[in-house]
Backbone as a printed PyTorch tensor [residue, N CA C, xyz], in Angstrom:
tensor([[[  24.9750,  -61.4250, -160.7120],
         [  25.8020,  -62.1760, -159.3840],
         [  26.3180,  -63.6280, -159.0380]],

        [[  25.9520,  -64.0410, -160.7370],
         [  26.0040,  -65.4060, -160.6050],
         [  25.1670,  -66.6420, -159.8230]],

        [[  25.0120,  -66.0860, -158.7190],
         [  24.4370,  -67.0620, -158.2260],
         [  22.9680,  -67.7230, -158.8000]],

        [[  22.3410,  -67.7130, -159.6920],
         [  21.7360,  -67.7340, -160.3870],
         [  21.4770,  -67.2770, -162.0620]],

        [[  20.5340,  -68.7470, -162.7420],
         [  20.5270,  -68.3610, -164.6160],
         [  19.3070,  -68.4180, -164.2550]],

        [[  18.5850,  -67.6800, -165.7110],
         [  17.2910,  -67.3870, -165.2980],
         [  16.9990,  -67.2400, -167.7210]],

        [[  16.4790,  -67.9780, -167.3980],
         [  16.7600,  -68.3090, -169.1760],
         [  14.7820,  -68.2250, -170.2640]],

        [[  14.6970,  -68.0730, -171.0460],
         [  13.6240,  -68.3810, -171.6150],
         [  12.9320,  -70.1110, -172.1880]],

        [[  12.2050,  -70.6560, -172.0990],
         [  12.5560,  -72.2190, -173.5150],
         [  10.4090,  -71.6960, -173.9800]],

        [[  10.9250,  -71.7720, -175.3670],
         [   9.7720,  -71.4240, -176.2810],
         [   9.3780,  -73.2350, -176.7770]],

        [[   8.2120,  -73.1130, -176.7980],
         [   7.1900,  -74.4230, -177.3830],
         [   8.8650,  -74.8780, -179.0030]],

        [[   9.1210,  -75.7610, -179.2050],
         [   9.8000,  -76.5320, -180.3510],
         [   9.0170,  -76.0780, -181.7510]],

        [[   8.4620,  -76.0270, -182.8080],
         [   9.4600,  -75.3370, -183.8950],
         [   7.7540,  -76.2500, -184.5540]],

        [[   8.3660,  -77.6440, -184.9220],
         [   7.7210,  -79.2560, -184.8300],
         [   6.0510,  -78.9800, -184.3380]],

        [[   6.2740,  -79.5420, -182.8450],
         [   5.2310,  -79.8450, -182.1640],
         [   4.2170,  -77.8400, -182.7280]],

        [[   4.5360,  -77.6620, -182.8050],
         [   3.0760,  -76.0930, -182.8710],
         [   3.4050,  -76.1230, -184.5890]],

        [[   3.6490,  -76.5260, -185.3210],
         [   3.0060,  -77.0170, -187.3110],
         [   2.0390,  -78.2390, -186.2690]],

        [[   2.4450,  -79.3800, -185.7590],
         [   1.6450,  -79.7540, -185.9250],
         [   0.0110,  -79.9910, -184.9010]],

        [[   0.5390,  -78.9380, -184.4690],
         [  -0.9230,  -77.9950, -184.3120],
         [  -1.4940,  -78.0170, -184.6920]],

        [[  -1.4410,  -77.1540, -185.4270],
         [  -1.6620,  -76.5130, -186.6210],
         [  -2.1750,  -76.7040, -187.0580]],

        [[  -1.2760,  -77.9790, -188.3290],
         [  -2.2450,  -78.6000, -188.9680],
         [  -3.3600,  -79.1480, -188.4720]],

        [[  -3.4630,  -80.1860, -187.0710],
         [  -4.3010,  -80.6570, -186.2970],
         [  -5.4190,  -79.6310, -186.0050]],

        [[  -5.0470,  -78.0830, -186.4930],
         [  -6.2450,  -77.2990, -185.8510],
         [  -6.8020,  -76.7510, -184.6840]],

        [[  -5.9890,  -77.0520, -183.7940],
         [  -6.0650,  -77.0180, -182.6820],
         [  -6.3390,  -75.5340, -182.1700]],

        [[  -6.9580,  -75.2380, -181.5230],
         [  -6.4760,  -73.8630, -181.4180],
         [  -5.8320,  -73.6460, -180.3070]],

        [[  -5.0220,  -71.4720, -181.2250],
         [  -4.0320,  -71.3970, -180.7920],
         [  -3.8710,  -70.7410, -178.4760]],

        [[  -5.0630,  -70.6090, -178.3650],
         [  -5.1290,  -70.9090, -177.2780],
         [  -4.3080,  -72.3280, -175.8650]],

        [[  -4.7300,  -73.6200, -176.9110],
         [  -4.3130,  -74.5430, -176.8540],
         [  -2.9450,  -75.0830, -177.1510]],

        [[  -2.5470,  -73.7440, -177.6160],
         [  -0.9760,  -74.1860, -177.8570],
         [  -0.5220,  -74.3910, -176.4260]],

        [[   1.3730,  -74.7920, -176.4470],
         [   1.5580,  -74.9440, -176.0330],
         [   2.7050,  -73.5400, -175.2260]],

        [[   3.3500,  -72.9850, -174.4770],
         [   3.6640,  -71.1210, -173.8450],
         [   5.1020,  -71.4300, -173.4530]],

        [[   5.6460,  -69.9480, -173.6680],
         [   7.0660,  -70.2350, -173.5170],
         [   6.2430,  -70.5610, -171.8620]],

        [[   7.9920,  -70.9880, -171.7900],
         [   7.8290,  -70.7060, -169.7320],
         [   9.1890,  -70.4900, -169.3690]],

        [[   9.4470,  -69.6160, -168.3650],
         [  10.5940,  -69.5570, -167.7500],
         [  11.4600,  -69.7910, -166.7120]],

        [[  12.9040,  -70.5570, -166.9700],
         [  13.2190,  -71.1990, -165.6800],
         [  14.4840,  -70.4130, -165.3330]],

        [[  14.7340,  -70.7960, -163.4110],
         [  15.6090,  -70.1290, -162.7080],
         [  16.2220,  -70.9750, -161.9310]],

        [[  17.4180,  -71.3160, -162.4040],
         [  18.1470,  -72.2370, -162.1110],
         [  19.4330,  -71.4230, -160.7610]],

        [[  18.9320,  -72.2260, -159.7490],
         [  20.4650,  -71.7900, -158.5380],
         [  21.5900,  -72.6720, -158.4700]],

        [[  22.5450,  -72.4760, -158.7470],
         [  23.5940,  -73.0120, -158.8530],
         [  23.8120,  -73.2770, -157.6740]],

        [[  24.2640,  -73.1900, -156.5050],
         [  24.1210,  -73.2320, -154.9250],
         [  23.7320,  -74.1620, -154.9440]],

        [[  22.7420,  -74.3480, -154.6900],
         [  21.2600,  -75.8290, -154.2630],
         [  21.0080,  -76.5310, -155.3030]],

        [[  21.5520,  -76.4840, -157.1550],
         [  21.0010,  -76.3850, -157.9760],
         [  19.2460,  -77.1220, -157.5160]],

        [[  18.8720,  -76.2740, -157.8010],
         [  17.3080,  -76.2730, -158.0770],
         [  16.9730,  -74.9300, -159.3930]],

        [[  15.7140,  -76.0510, -160.2610],
         [  15.4580,  -74.8550, -161.1160],
         [  13.9390,  -74.7510, -160.9740]],

        [[  14.0010,  -74.0820, -160.7010],
         [  12.2340,  -72.8330, -160.6520],
         [  11.9120,  -72.7960, -162.1450]],

        [[  10.2290,  -72.9460, -161.8320],
         [   9.8150,  -73.2960, -163.4400],
         [   8.4360,  -71.9940, -163.5470]],

        [[   8.2300,  -71.1310, -164.3090],
         [   7.6480,  -70.3300, -164.6050],
         [   6.6710,  -70.5580, -165.5980]],

        [[   5.6190,  -71.4480, -165.4370],
         [   4.9920,  -71.6870, -167.4130],
         [   3.5190,  -70.3450, -167.7830]],

        [[   4.4290,  -70.1540, -168.9730],
         [   2.6930,  -68.8200, -169.6970],
         [   3.7300,  -67.7120, -169.0510]],

        [[   4.7980,  -68.2920, -169.7970],
         [   5.6160,  -66.0200, -169.5070],
         [   5.8050,  -65.7330, -170.9610]],

        [[   5.1950,  -63.9720, -170.7050],
         [   4.6520,  -63.0930, -171.1410],
         [   5.7530,  -62.2810, -171.5620]],

        [[   7.3910,  -62.1640, -170.2010],
         [   8.0070,  -61.6340, -170.5380],
         [   8.9450,  -61.7180, -168.9500]],

        [[  10.3000,  -61.8050, -169.0490],
         [  11.2050,  -61.4570, -167.8140],
         [  11.7980,  -59.9820, -167.7660]],

        [[  11.8860,  -60.0230, -166.8140],
         [  13.5670,  -58.9160, -166.8930],
         [  14.2600,  -58.9970, -165.0900]],

        [[  15.6360,  -58.4840, -165.7490],
         [  16.4170,  -58.7350, -164.2570],
         [  17.3760,  -57.7240, -164.4910]],

        [[  17.4780,  -57.1270, -163.1780],
         [  18.1280,  -55.7080, -163.0440],
         [  19.3090,  -55.8440, -163.9260]],

        [[  20.1300,  -54.6740, -163.9050],
         [  20.9540,  -55.1770, -164.2160],
         [  21.8360,  -54.8350, -163.7240]],

        [[  21.6320,  -54.4550, -162.3390],
         [  23.7020,  -54.3830, -161.9920],
         [  23.0500,  -54.4320, -159.8380]],

        [[  23.7770,  -55.6540, -159.7310],
         [  23.2750,  -55.7560, -158.1860],
         [  22.1380,  -56.1120, -157.7680]],

        [[  22.1270,  -56.2860, -158.3520],
         [  20.5700,  -57.0900, -158.0560],
         [  19.6900,  -58.6260, -157.4140]],

        [[  19.6350,  -59.2770, -156.7700],
         [  18.8280,  -60.3340, -156.9670],
         [  17.3460,  -60.6860, -157.4440]],

        [[  16.7450,  -59.8710, -157.5770],
         [  15.5280,  -60.0470, -157.8890],
         [  15.3520,  -59.6610, -159.6320]],

        [[  13.7190,  -61.0590, -159.8780],
         [  13.6330,  -61.3820, -161.0020],
         [  11.9840,  -60.8710, -161.1680]],

        [[  12.0360,  -60.2050, -162.7200],
         [  10.1510,  -60.0160, -162.3790],
         [  10.0990,  -60.5790, -163.4510]],

        [[   9.1200,  -60.7010, -163.5860],
         [   7.7860,  -61.4910, -164.9040],
         [   6.2580,  -61.7670, -164.9810]],

        [[   6.4600,  -61.0720, -166.3870],
         [   4.5460,  -61.1270, -166.0180],
         [   4.0480,  -62.3980, -167.2980]],

        [[   3.4310,  -63.7150, -166.8540],
         [   2.7910,  -64.0000, -166.9560],
         [   1.2810,  -64.7270, -166.9010]],

        [[   0.2510,  -65.5780, -168.1940],
         [  -0.9090,  -65.2390, -168.2090],
         [  -1.4030,  -64.8750, -166.7950]],

        [[  -2.4500,  -64.7310, -167.5060],
         [  -3.9090,  -64.8120, -165.4980],
         [  -4.5170,  -65.7890, -165.0220]],

        [[  -4.1450,  -65.9070, -164.2970],
         [  -4.5840,  -67.4150, -163.1050],
         [  -3.6080,  -68.4430, -164.0280]],

        [[  -2.9580,  -67.9790, -164.6720],
         [  -1.8170,  -69.4640, -165.6770],
         [  -1.9440,  -70.4560, -163.7680]],

        [[  -1.7450,  -70.5960, -163.0000],
         [  -1.4800,  -71.2140, -161.5870],
         [  -3.1230,  -71.8290, -161.4410]],

        [[  -3.9960,  -71.0160, -161.2060],
         [  -5.0720,  -71.9590, -161.3590],
         [  -5.6400,  -72.6120, -162.1170]],

        [[  -5.5070,  -72.0220, -163.5190],
         [  -6.7730,  -73.0070, -164.3130],
         [  -6.3550,  -74.3480, -164.4760]],

        [[  -5.2970,  -74.7400, -163.5850],
         [  -5.0840,  -76.0290, -164.1870],
         [  -5.7850,  -76.8360, -163.1820]],

        [[  -5.2950,  -75.9840, -161.6120],
         [  -6.3930,  -76.6540, -160.8940],
         [  -7.8260,  -76.5390, -160.1410]],

        [[  -8.5530,  -75.7990, -161.1450],
         [  -9.7160,  -75.0200, -161.6000],
         [ -10.2130,  -76.4050, -162.9230]],

        [[  -9.2920,  -76.7960, -163.5660],
         [  -9.5460,  -77.9420, -164.3180],
         [  -9.6310,  -79.2440, -164.0140]],

        [[  -8.4200,  -79.2450, -163.2000],
         [  -8.5140,  -80.7300, -162.2520],
         [  -9.8580,  -80.8110, -161.3000]],

        [[  -9.6910,  -80.0210, -160.5980],
         [ -11.4150,  -80.4580, -159.6540],
         [ -12.5140,  -80.3660, -160.1700]],

        [[ -12.6130,  -79.7670, -161.2840],
         [ -14.1420,  -79.2530, -161.7310],
         [ -14.0280,  -80.0340, -163.2700]],

        [[ -12.9460,  -80.4580, -163.9210],
         [ -13.1660,  -80.7350, -165.0510],
         [ -13.8600,  -80.0360, -165.7410]],

        [[ -13.9700,  -79.0570, -165.3460],
         [ -14.0700,  -77.5950, -167.3550],
         [ -12.8550,  -76.0560, -166.2210]],

        [[ -12.5010,  -75.6890, -168.1470],
         [ -12.0390,  -74.4710, -168.1570],
         [ -12.4280,  -73.4630, -167.7180]],

        [[ -11.5490,  -72.6320, -167.4500],
         [ -12.5650,  -71.1270, -166.6500],
         [ -12.5140,  -70.5920, -167.3360]],

        [[ -13.4480,  -69.2350, -168.2680],
         [ -13.8820,  -68.6800, -168.4810],
         [ -12.5300,  -68.0100, -168.6830]],

        [[ -12.2710,  -66.9460, -170.0250],
         [ -10.9440,  -66.5830, -169.6120],
         [ -11.7510,  -64.8300, -169.9590]],

        [[ -10.7100,  -63.9250, -169.2700],
         [ -11.7950,  -62.7200, -168.9180],
         [ -11.2080,  -61.2590, -170.1750]],

        [[ -13.1610,  -61.1070, -170.0220],
         [ -12.9660,  -61.0630, -170.9490],
         [ -13.0800,  -59.2070, -171.4910]],

        [[ -13.0960,  -58.7880, -172.3280],
         [ -11.6980,  -56.8890, -171.9500],
         [ -13.6000,  -56.5580, -172.2920]],

        [[ -13.9600,  -55.7520, -171.0580],
         [ -15.5990,  -54.8560, -171.5590],
         [ -14.7860,  -53.1320, -172.0540]],

        [[ -13.8410,  -53.1590, -172.1960],
         [ -13.2950,  -52.0800, -173.4460],
         [ -12.7120,  -52.0550, -173.7450]],

        [[ -12.8480,  -51.9020, -175.3990],
         [ -12.4420,  -52.5500, -176.2400],
         [ -10.7960,  -51.8170, -176.6240]],

        [[ -10.8030,  -50.5010, -175.7600],
         [  -9.0970,  -49.7020, -175.8040],
         [  -7.9530,  -50.1030, -174.6260]],

        [[  -9.3650,  -51.1030, -173.8310],
         [  -7.9430,  -51.4220, -172.7670],
         [  -7.2320,  -51.9700, -173.0190]],

        [[  -5.4130,  -52.1410, -172.6720],
         [  -4.2920,  -52.4120, -172.6060],
         [  -4.2960,  -54.4800, -171.9330]],

        [[  -4.0430,  -55.2580, -172.3840],
         [  -3.6060,  -56.9630, -172.3330],
         [  -3.5450,  -56.7180, -170.5840]],

        [[  -3.7450,  -57.6300, -170.0130],
         [  -3.5140,  -57.3070, -168.6750],
         [  -3.1530,  -58.8700, -168.3930]],

        [[  -1.7020,  -58.9830, -167.0320],
         [  -1.2870,  -60.2860, -166.8670],
         [  -0.9720,  -60.0360, -165.9130]],

        [[  -0.7890,  -61.2180, -165.0780],
         [   0.0440,  -60.9140, -163.8650],
         [   1.2660,  -60.6350, -163.6300]],

        [[   0.9390,  -60.1650, -162.8100],
         [   3.5340,  -60.5490, -162.1580],
         [   3.8040,  -61.2940, -160.9170]],

        [[   4.7960,  -60.8520, -161.8350],
         [   6.0860,  -61.4050, -160.5960],
         [   6.6900,  -61.1170, -159.8840]],

        [[   7.4710,  -60.4460, -159.0910],
         [   8.6020,  -59.6450, -158.2220],
         [   9.0280,  -60.9920, -157.9270]],

        [[  10.6050,  -61.3810, -158.2350],
         [  10.6060,  -62.7710, -156.6550],
         [  12.3510,  -62.3400, -156.2060]],

        [[  12.4390,  -63.1400, -155.4630],
         [  14.9570,  -63.5050, -155.5220],
         [  14.3570,  -64.4190, -155.2450]],

        [[  14.9050,  -65.8320, -155.9160],
         [  15.1890,  -66.6370, -156.4310],
         [  15.8380,  -67.1280, -154.9010]],

        [[  17.1160,  -66.7450, -154.4310],
         [  17.4240,  -67.2310, -153.4200],
         [  17.5250,  -66.9460, -152.0420]],

        [[  16.5150,  -65.9260, -151.4910],
         [  15.4230,  -66.0400, -150.8370],
         [  13.8300,  -66.0820, -150.3930]],

        [[  13.4210,  -66.7160, -152.0090],
         [  11.6800,  -67.1380, -152.6340],
         [  10.9830,  -66.2430, -151.6380]],

        [[  11.7920,  -65.0200, -152.5850],
         [  10.7530,  -63.7050, -151.9040],
         [  10.2370,  -64.0750, -152.9530]],

        [[   8.6930,  -63.3720, -152.6590],
         [   7.9470,  -63.3960, -154.2000],
         [   6.3850,  -62.3930, -154.1080]],

        [[   6.4530,  -61.5810, -154.0990],
         [   5.2500,  -60.6430, -154.1810],
         [   4.2310,  -60.4570, -156.1490]],

        [[   2.8200,  -61.2100, -155.6910],
         [   2.0950,  -61.0180, -157.2830],
         [   1.4050,  -59.9520, -157.0660]],

        [[   1.1240,  -59.7210, -158.5640],
         [   0.2610,  -58.5490, -158.6890],
         [  -0.7790,  -58.2860, -159.4410]],

        [[  -2.2260,  -58.2540, -159.6120],
         [  -3.0460,  -58.8460, -160.9190],
         [  -3.2410,  -57.5870, -161.7750]],

        [[  -3.5340,  -57.5260, -162.9260],
         [  -4.6610,  -56.8330, -164.0720],
         [  -3.2080,  -55.6070, -163.8720]],

        [[  -2.2930,  -56.0610, -164.7430],
         [  -0.3990,  -55.5910, -165.2430],
         [  -0.4280,  -55.8320, -166.4280]],

        [[  -0.5110,  -54.2970, -166.9680],
         [  -0.4460,  -53.7000, -169.1520],
         [   1.0320,  -53.8740, -168.3590]],

        [[   2.4920,  -53.4440, -168.1680],
         [   3.3020,  -53.0850, -168.3440],
         [   4.7670,  -53.3100, -166.8750]],

        [[   5.4400,  -53.0420, -167.5400],
         [   6.5240,  -52.8410, -165.5510],
         [   8.0110,  -52.1570, -166.9470]],

        [[   8.1850,  -52.2250, -165.4090],
         [   9.4210,  -51.9170, -165.9180],
         [  10.6750,  -51.7220, -165.0990]],

        [[  12.4870,  -51.6160, -165.1230],
         [  12.9510,  -51.5110, -164.0410],
         [  14.5410,  -50.5770, -163.8810]],

        [[  14.0600,  -50.4060, -162.5030],
         [  15.5580,  -49.5920, -162.5720],
         [  16.6430,  -50.0480, -162.9010]],

        [[  18.0490,  -49.5460, -163.1710],
         [  18.4440,  -50.3560, -163.5270],
         [  19.5220,  -51.2330, -162.4020]],

        [[  19.9440,  -50.7450, -161.5900],
         [  20.4640,  -50.1670, -159.5950],
         [  19.7820,  -51.7170, -158.6110]],

        [[  18.7090,  -51.5160, -159.1300],
         [  18.1450,  -52.7520, -158.5270],
         [  17.2990,  -52.7230, -158.0530]],

        [[  17.1270,  -51.4890, -157.7690],
         [  15.6800,  -50.8760, -156.3660],
         [  14.2160,  -50.5730, -156.8460]],

        [[  14.0940,  -50.5700, -157.6310],
         [  12.7440,  -49.8460, -158.3000],
         [  11.9050,  -51.2980, -159.4840]],

        [[  11.2630,  -51.3570, -159.1200],
         [   9.9000,  -52.3740, -160.1750],
         [   8.6480,  -51.4450, -159.7100]],

        [[   8.8570,  -51.2070, -161.1030],
         [   6.7950,  -49.6870, -161.3360],
         [   6.5840,  -50.2280, -162.8170]],

        [[   5.3730,  -50.4580, -162.6950],
         [   4.0380,  -51.2100, -163.0950],
         [   3.2450,  -50.6850, -163.1470]],

        [[   2.3150,  -50.8880, -164.3950],
         [   1.2590,  -50.1470, -164.1090],
         [   0.1510,  -51.5230, -164.0800]],

        [[  -1.2070,  -51.0680, -163.0280],
         [  -2.2170,  -52.2720, -163.1980],
         [  -3.6770,  -51.1330, -163.5160]],

        [[  -4.3540,  -52.1340, -164.4600],
         [  -5.5590,  -51.5030, -165.2420],
         [  -6.5660,  -52.4360, -164.9540]],

        [[  -7.7720,  -51.2620, -164.3230],
         [  -9.0120,  -51.5880, -164.5040],
         [ -10.1970,  -50.8280, -165.7320]],

        [[ -10.6080,  -51.9050, -165.9390],
         [ -11.4660,  -51.8980, -167.4630],
         [ -12.4810,  -51.8010, -167.6550]],

        [[ -14.0990,  -51.1960, -166.8890],
         [ -15.3860,  -51.0260, -166.5430],
         [ -15.2510,  -50.1380, -167.9340]],

        [[ -16.2510,  -49.0810, -168.5560],
         [ -17.0840,  -47.5040, -169.0340],
         [ -15.6180,  -46.9370, -169.7290]],

        [[ -15.0380,  -47.1810, -168.5920],
         [ -13.8720,  -46.0380, -168.4450],
         [ -12.4440,  -46.9060, -168.1040]],

        [[ -11.1930,  -46.7510, -168.6840],
         [ -10.2760,  -47.2960, -168.6870],
         [  -9.1010,  -46.3500, -166.9930]],

        [[  -9.2400,  -47.0860, -166.1760],
         [  -8.2110,  -46.3790, -164.5800],
         [  -7.2360,  -47.2130, -164.7700]],

        [[  -6.5520,  -46.6620, -164.1930],
         [  -5.0610,  -46.8720, -163.7170],
         [  -4.4780,  -47.0950, -162.8390]],

        [[  -2.9590,  -47.5530, -162.9270],
         [  -2.6330,  -47.1670, -160.7660],
         [  -1.2090,  -47.3710, -161.1710]],

        [[  -0.6960,  -46.3760, -160.9420],
         [   0.8360,  -46.7050, -161.4080],
         [   1.7830,  -47.3090, -160.1330]],

        [[   2.1190,  -47.9450, -159.7310],
         [   3.0040,  -48.8990, -158.9330],
         [   4.9010,  -48.4810, -158.4880]],

        [[   5.2740,  -48.7760, -157.4870],
         [   6.5470,  -48.8020, -157.6120],
         [   6.6500,  -49.8170, -156.5130]],

        [[   7.4160,  -50.6080, -156.4460],
         [   7.7130,  -51.9160, -155.8380],
         [   9.4470,  -51.7890, -155.0950]],

        [[   9.3580,  -51.1230, -153.8210],
         [  10.5660,  -50.5300, -153.5590],
         [  11.8300,  -52.3670, -152.8910]],

        [[  12.9050,  -53.0010, -154.1300],
         [  13.4480,  -54.3080, -152.7870],
         [  13.8510,  -54.6020, -152.3570]],

        [[  14.3100,  -53.0150, -151.6520],
         [  15.1480,  -53.3200, -150.0790],
         [  14.3040,  -53.1990, -149.8700]],

        [[  13.2970,  -52.3380, -149.1820],
         [  11.7090,  -51.9400, -147.9970],
         [  11.0480,  -53.6200, -149.0910]],

        [[  10.7930,  -54.5260, -149.4670],
         [  10.3450,  -55.3000, -149.6120],
         [   8.5740,  -55.1160, -149.7220]],

        [[   8.8310,  -54.0610, -150.5600],
         [   7.4750,  -52.6160, -150.2500],
         [   7.0190,  -51.2450, -151.1050]],

        [[   5.4660,  -51.7500, -151.3730],
         [   5.0760,  -50.4130, -151.9950],
         [   5.5830,  -49.1480, -152.0800]],

        [[   6.3160,  -48.4490, -153.0510],
         [   6.6740,  -47.1780, -152.1240],
         [   5.5110,  -46.2390, -152.6140]],

        [[   5.0720,  -46.4890, -153.5520],
         [   3.5770,  -44.7070, -153.8560],
         [   2.8570,  -45.1220, -155.1350]],

        [[   1.8600,  -44.9720, -155.0060],
         [   0.2880,  -45.6530, -156.4840],
         [  -0.1490,  -44.2380, -156.9570]],

        [[   0.1030,  -44.6450, -157.9280],
         [  -0.9100,  -43.2160, -158.4000],
         [  -2.2990,  -43.5550, -159.0430]],

        [[  -3.0040,  -42.9410, -159.4340],
         [  -4.1270,  -43.1030, -159.8400],
         [  -5.0190,  -42.3030, -161.3200]],

        [[  -4.8060,  -43.4140, -162.0260],
         [  -5.8920,  -42.1400, -162.8610],
         [  -6.6640,  -42.8300, -164.3860]],

        [[  -7.5830,  -41.2730, -164.2340],
         [  -8.2730,  -42.4910, -165.4850],
         [  -7.9260,  -42.2790, -167.0390]],

        [[  -7.7820,  -43.0170, -167.7900],
         [  -7.1960,  -42.6400, -169.4050],
         [  -6.4650,  -44.4970, -169.2460]],

        [[  -5.5890,  -44.4530, -170.2710],
         [  -4.8650,  -45.6130, -170.9110],
         [  -2.9440,  -44.8470, -170.7160]],

        [[  -2.2790,  -45.1620, -169.9870],
         [  -0.5360,  -45.0380, -169.8060],
         [  -0.1350,  -46.1340, -170.9660]],

        [[   0.7890,  -45.6980, -171.1730],
         [   1.9170,  -46.4620, -172.1920],
         [   3.3190,  -46.4220, -171.2800]],

        [[   4.5550,  -46.8200, -172.1360],
         [   5.7210,  -46.9200, -172.0810],
         [   6.0830,  -46.4070, -170.7590]],

        [[   6.0780,  -47.1370, -169.7960],
         [   6.1840,  -46.6040, -168.7140],
         [   8.8330,  -46.3520, -167.7260]],

        [[   9.0280,  -46.2600, -168.2660],
         [  10.7370,  -46.0970, -167.6170],
         [  10.5310,  -45.1680, -166.5430]],

        [[  11.8760,  -45.2900, -165.5380],
         [  12.2070,  -45.1980, -164.6550],
         [  14.1030,  -44.8030, -164.5510]],

        [[  14.2990,  -43.6580, -164.0320],
         [  15.8710,  -43.5830, -163.8320],
         [  15.8790,  -43.7710, -162.1990]],

        [[  17.4920,  -44.7510, -161.8660],
         [  17.9550,  -44.2390, -160.5330],
         [  17.7890,  -43.9740, -159.4140]],

        [[  17.2660,  -44.0670, -158.5040],
         [  16.4430,  -43.9120, -157.8110],
         [  17.1360,  -44.1100, -156.2320]]])
C-alpha cells in the first residue's frame, strides 16, 4: 500500500573481513538491521540484530521480524553493569534456535513481542501470523499460536511435546 518501505541493511564486507583479520569473535561482529521508513512522517525505525522479516503480500500494514533474543536488553545491561549478559544455553541438543518475534504496525505504532520463537509465517491476505514457540529442558515442548492482525489478539494456541518445523498458513 506504499505507506512505508522496509529493507534489510547488512554490515559491509570489508568491515567483516577486517574483524576476521583481527580475530574478533563472530558473536561480536555487527549484525543485520531492519529499517522501516515511513513516507508521510519521514521517520525511520531501526530494529537491530535481525534474523529475518516478512511483510504480507496483500492489503496489510503489518510487518513481522525475528531478532536475536534480548537484543534490546543486552546493551542496557552492559551499560549499567559493565558486563555482557550470558547467552541462553540450549538444555536439549535437538532444540531449534529461538529468537524474539516482533509483530508491528509501523503506521499505528502497535507492537507485539513474543519470546522463544523458532519460526513464523504469514497468510497472504494479511490477517494471520502463525509462529512456534519452543521451551526446552529434558524434552522439547512447542506451542503453535496464531496472531490475528485485525483483532490484535492471539486466536488459538496448541501445545505439544516434540519438535515441529515448516509452519505454513493458508488464507482465512
